XYZ file of C-alpha atoms in Angstrom:
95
model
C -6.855 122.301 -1.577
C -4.550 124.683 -1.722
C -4.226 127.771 1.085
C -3.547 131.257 0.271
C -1.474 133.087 2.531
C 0.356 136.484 2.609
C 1.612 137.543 4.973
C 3.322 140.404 3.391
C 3.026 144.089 4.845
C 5.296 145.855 2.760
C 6.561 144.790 -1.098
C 8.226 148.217 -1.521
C 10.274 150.488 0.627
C 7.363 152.837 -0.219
C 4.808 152.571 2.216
C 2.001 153.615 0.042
C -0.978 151.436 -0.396
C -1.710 151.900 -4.340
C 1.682 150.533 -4.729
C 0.805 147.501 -1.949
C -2.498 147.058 -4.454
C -0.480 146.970 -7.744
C 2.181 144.414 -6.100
C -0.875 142.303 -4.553
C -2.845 142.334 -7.614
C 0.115 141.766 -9.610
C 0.704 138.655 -7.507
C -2.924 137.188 -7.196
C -2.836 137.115 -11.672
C 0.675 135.545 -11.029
C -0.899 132.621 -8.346
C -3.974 132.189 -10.561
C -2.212 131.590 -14.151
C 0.273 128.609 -11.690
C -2.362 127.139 -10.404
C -3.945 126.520 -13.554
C -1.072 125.299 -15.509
C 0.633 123.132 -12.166
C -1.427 120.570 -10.533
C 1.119 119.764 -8.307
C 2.303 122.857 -6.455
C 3.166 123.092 -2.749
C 4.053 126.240 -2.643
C 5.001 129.827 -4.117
C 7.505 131.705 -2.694
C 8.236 135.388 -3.600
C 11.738 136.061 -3.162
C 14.282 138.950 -4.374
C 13.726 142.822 -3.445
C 9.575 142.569 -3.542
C 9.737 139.454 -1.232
C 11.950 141.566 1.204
C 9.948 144.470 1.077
C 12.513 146.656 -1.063
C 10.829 146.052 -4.491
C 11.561 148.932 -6.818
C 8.931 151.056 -8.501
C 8.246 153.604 -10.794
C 5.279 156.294 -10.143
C 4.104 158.375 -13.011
C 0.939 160.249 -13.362
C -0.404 158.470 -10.438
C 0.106 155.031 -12.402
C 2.574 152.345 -10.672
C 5.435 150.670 -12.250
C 7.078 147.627 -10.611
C 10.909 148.575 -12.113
C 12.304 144.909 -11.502
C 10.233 141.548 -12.266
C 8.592 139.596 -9.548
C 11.305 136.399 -8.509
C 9.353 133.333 -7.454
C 10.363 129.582 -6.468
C 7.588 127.147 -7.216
C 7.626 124.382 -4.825
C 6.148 121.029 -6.903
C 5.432 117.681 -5.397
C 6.683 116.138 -9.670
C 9.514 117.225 -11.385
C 7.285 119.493 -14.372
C 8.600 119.637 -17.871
C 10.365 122.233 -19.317
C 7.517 123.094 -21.927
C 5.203 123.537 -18.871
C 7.722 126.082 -17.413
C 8.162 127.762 -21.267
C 4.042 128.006 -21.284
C 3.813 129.315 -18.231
C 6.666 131.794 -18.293
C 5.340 133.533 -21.554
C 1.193 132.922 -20.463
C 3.236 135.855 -17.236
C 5.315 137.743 -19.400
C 2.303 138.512 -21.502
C 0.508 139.870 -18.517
């Protein structure tokens, strides 16, 4: 079974809460598509500037923008094949 948590507050200096949703949201799509290609993870950690709470972003015309990408560790109890990693990169960067 795996256990959700977040314990986030913050993934932007910007304390505005349609940027917290985007991030979040952003995230959750991010979780779902590893979980569904890894049957082995432990855990995902979200590291960099949005795991610090400095993530960049862009707003325009009330639309946000995360400037940077999203840098995660995924924590596997196997050693996963490259091609897993490939699929699962582009299955994000098409998101």
């Amino acid at each position: 079974m795996i256990e959700a948590r977040n314990n986030q507050k913050k993934f932007s200096i910007n304390q505005n809460e349609k940027i917290f949703k985007r991030i979040n949201d952003d995230l959750s799509i991010i979780r779902d598509i590893i979980l569904e290609n890894f049957n082995d993870v432990e855990s995902i950690i979200l590291a960099g500037g949005f795991g610090r709470g400095e993530g960049s972003v862009l707003v325009h015309e009330n639309e946000v923008q995360p400037i940077n990408d999203y840098d995660l560790y995924i924590i596997t109890k196997l050693n996963n094949q490259k091609n897993i990693i490939n699929k699962v990169r582009n299955l994000l960067s098409s998101k």
